Amino acid sequence: MGKETWVLLPYNPDWRWLLGRDDSPWYKSVKLFRQKNKDEWNEVLQNVRLNLERKLSININYAINENGKMNFDKKYSEIEKIINDNKLDIALNEIQTLLTNDPLPYRAFNFLGILFGKTKNYVKAEEYFLKAVNLKPEFTDAVSNLAIIYFEQNRFYESILLHKKSVEINNTNPKSCFNLAYAYQEFGEIEKAEENYKAAIKLNPNYADAQFNLSLLKLLKGEYQQSWNAYNEWAFLSCNRTIRNINKAKWNGENFSGKKLYVYPDQGMGDVIQIVRYLPLVKELGGEVIFECQSALYDLLKTAKGFDKIVKTNSDFEITEEYDLHIPLQNLPEIFNTSLETIPNYFSPLKPGEESNNKWKNKIVNPQNYKIGFVWTGNPYPPINNKRHASLNDFIPLFEINGIDFYSLQIGEEAKELENYKKHFNIYDFTNDIKSFEDTAALINNLDLVITIDTSVAHLAGAMNKKVFTLLPFIPDWRWGLGSSSTLWYPSMKLFRQKERGNWGSVVAEVREEILSSNKYQVSSNEKPETGFRTAASGTRLYLALSAGENFGWGVCSKYLNR
């Protein structure tokens, strides 16, 4: 009949509706709405609703102005909010509508680039950002976004050139200055990064991200005393940390005899382990110290020094104790005006309880062997984790050293990656039995060395005064400073730094040489075959390559074989 018809299709439709299209070659007047997931109709109906609103012009979000035309500025603002809420499918539908209505859709192309960037499809993201820039060369949002995409692809020089172009187009835009500063920072141009953070702040003194990043940069350079105040002041605004409902006075470092001081964590567990050393200094200044810590740290820290009472953080972050003054734990370096020279690195090492220590001692398989604990990736949630992530293949040169048993300290889903490796190397994984940091500490206490990416395990091993090798990205977290292989925070720790961004192989090679230089260990005799494939050790490499091929295709497989 040629009537306009909308057909709702299940995940596996009848043959005549084909796949992946919203029209039908059989009926020109038919529009198809498909399930994205089996038996889920909500998203289909939401899509129908959006199309109805669009068709009937009753969607108030279309922001029709008094001349009956679409208010594009308002519409693009609404789409930006939808993208920020991570409703990417809805955003895509709205953008497609704008592509047909906006006579100069450079902003729509920019948003499409953002959508593809969020899904790490950098080729398509680059395509749409370039379309936006070609339509409007002075559109700094697209120029900056294209620079970010280049940065994610390790095209650093191109990225910096584009960020500089964005600043040249509009030198009154603080965000462009910030983006250029961050690119310089990650490229290792620290002074240029600082210059551009300051430029962003000059344009907008309340730019929290720029203020906070500048404080981190100064801490990284070792300018502690000039940085603590800004670091603490801007952290909550920049990092969206939970602001507690506290109506008592904040402690200013003065003597508090006769009063109760409540000290609580405001950052992650690694930070708590690092800064808890200040509590004895706090205790020297007065009355009763009540220390709050995360539940996972409670058993480990309950025997630490510097407080009268220890309590666990509750789910609502409410303080149930009676107190007179309060201070976030991370403020203590500022309270004591800490410089590189005055870091309190002569502290009582943390240690597990005797019962826990004995339990984990009994799990050690070959007590006579040299025992190394290892962690290859950090917490998956912080954005910085893409810098703190090595692969297990990067660690193979270590696993191949004879006479060493390796004990995984990796917690979480990533630990499942070990299965293939345990079949071919002396790797043991008891992490399913780790319920708290005291368990981790007890296992570490029964090892000879810990090798870890920058994680809370690095802080824990350092705070226990255990020998620890910490592997750092090209631009590390502020506390590790620049250039040195040692750290004043942990005397027992040695730092191994990336020489180029993303290259963990060279870092592991340095660690391997450090271990072999002790002359206690030797590499497997099969490690360097004269010809052809190896037998035992070679089988390991070939097996991993085939595993990769089964899941990811022969492109990835060949990558492993070439190694």
PDB file of C-alpha atoms in Angstrom, residues 144 159-160 162-164 167 174-186 192-194 196-197:
ATOM      1  CA  SER A 144      42.098  19.730  20.330  1.00  0.00           C
ATOM      2  CA  SER A 159      49.516  15.946  18.928  1.00  0.00           C
ATOM      3  CA  ILE A 160      51.605  18.800  20.304  1.00  0.00           C
ATOM      4  CA  LEU A 162      47.742  20.518  16.920  1.00  0.00           C
ATOM      5  CA  HIS A 163      47.441  21.631  20.542  1.00  0.00           C
ATOM      6  CA  LYS A 164      49.735  24.556  19.723  1.00  0.00           C
ATOM      7  CA  VAL A 167      46.159  27.887  21.284  1.00  0.00           C
ATOM      8  CA  PRO A 174      42.110  28.110  29.001  1.00  0.00           C
ATOM      9  CA  LYS A 175      41.155  24.576  27.956  1.00  0.00           C
ATOM     10  CA  SER A 176      43.445  24.791  24.909  1.00  0.00           C
ATOM     11  CA  CYS A 177      46.327  25.885  27.143  1.00  0.00           C
ATOM     12  CA  PHE A 178      45.555  23.042  29.557  1.00  0.00           C
ATOM     13  CA  ASN A 179      45.517  20.434  26.772  1.00  0.00           C
ATOM     14  CA  LEU A 180      48.850  21.693  25.436  1.00  0.00           C
ATOM     15  CA  ALA A 181      50.315  21.607  28.945  1.00  0.00           C
ATOM     16  CA  TYR A 182      49.207  18.009  29.493  1.00  0.00           C
ATOM     17  CA  ALA A 183      50.618  16.917  26.125  1.00  0.00           C
ATOM     18  CA  TYR A 184      53.958  18.551  26.943  1.00  0.00           C
ATOM     19  CA  GLN A 185      53.926  16.883  30.365  1.00  0.00           C
ATOM     20  CA  GLU A 186      53.372  13.386  28.993  1.00  0.00           C
ATOM     21  CA  LYS A 192      56.836  23.840  28.875  1.00  0.00           C
ATOM     22  CA  ALA A 193      54.012  21.978  30.599  1.00  0.00           C
ATOM     23  CA  GLU A 194      54.335  24.195  33.663  1.00  0.00           C
ATOM     24  CA  ASN A 196      51.079  26.352  29.806  1.00  0.00           C
ATOM     25  CA  TYR A 197      49.339  25.275  33.021  1.00  0.00           C
TER      26      TYR A 197
END
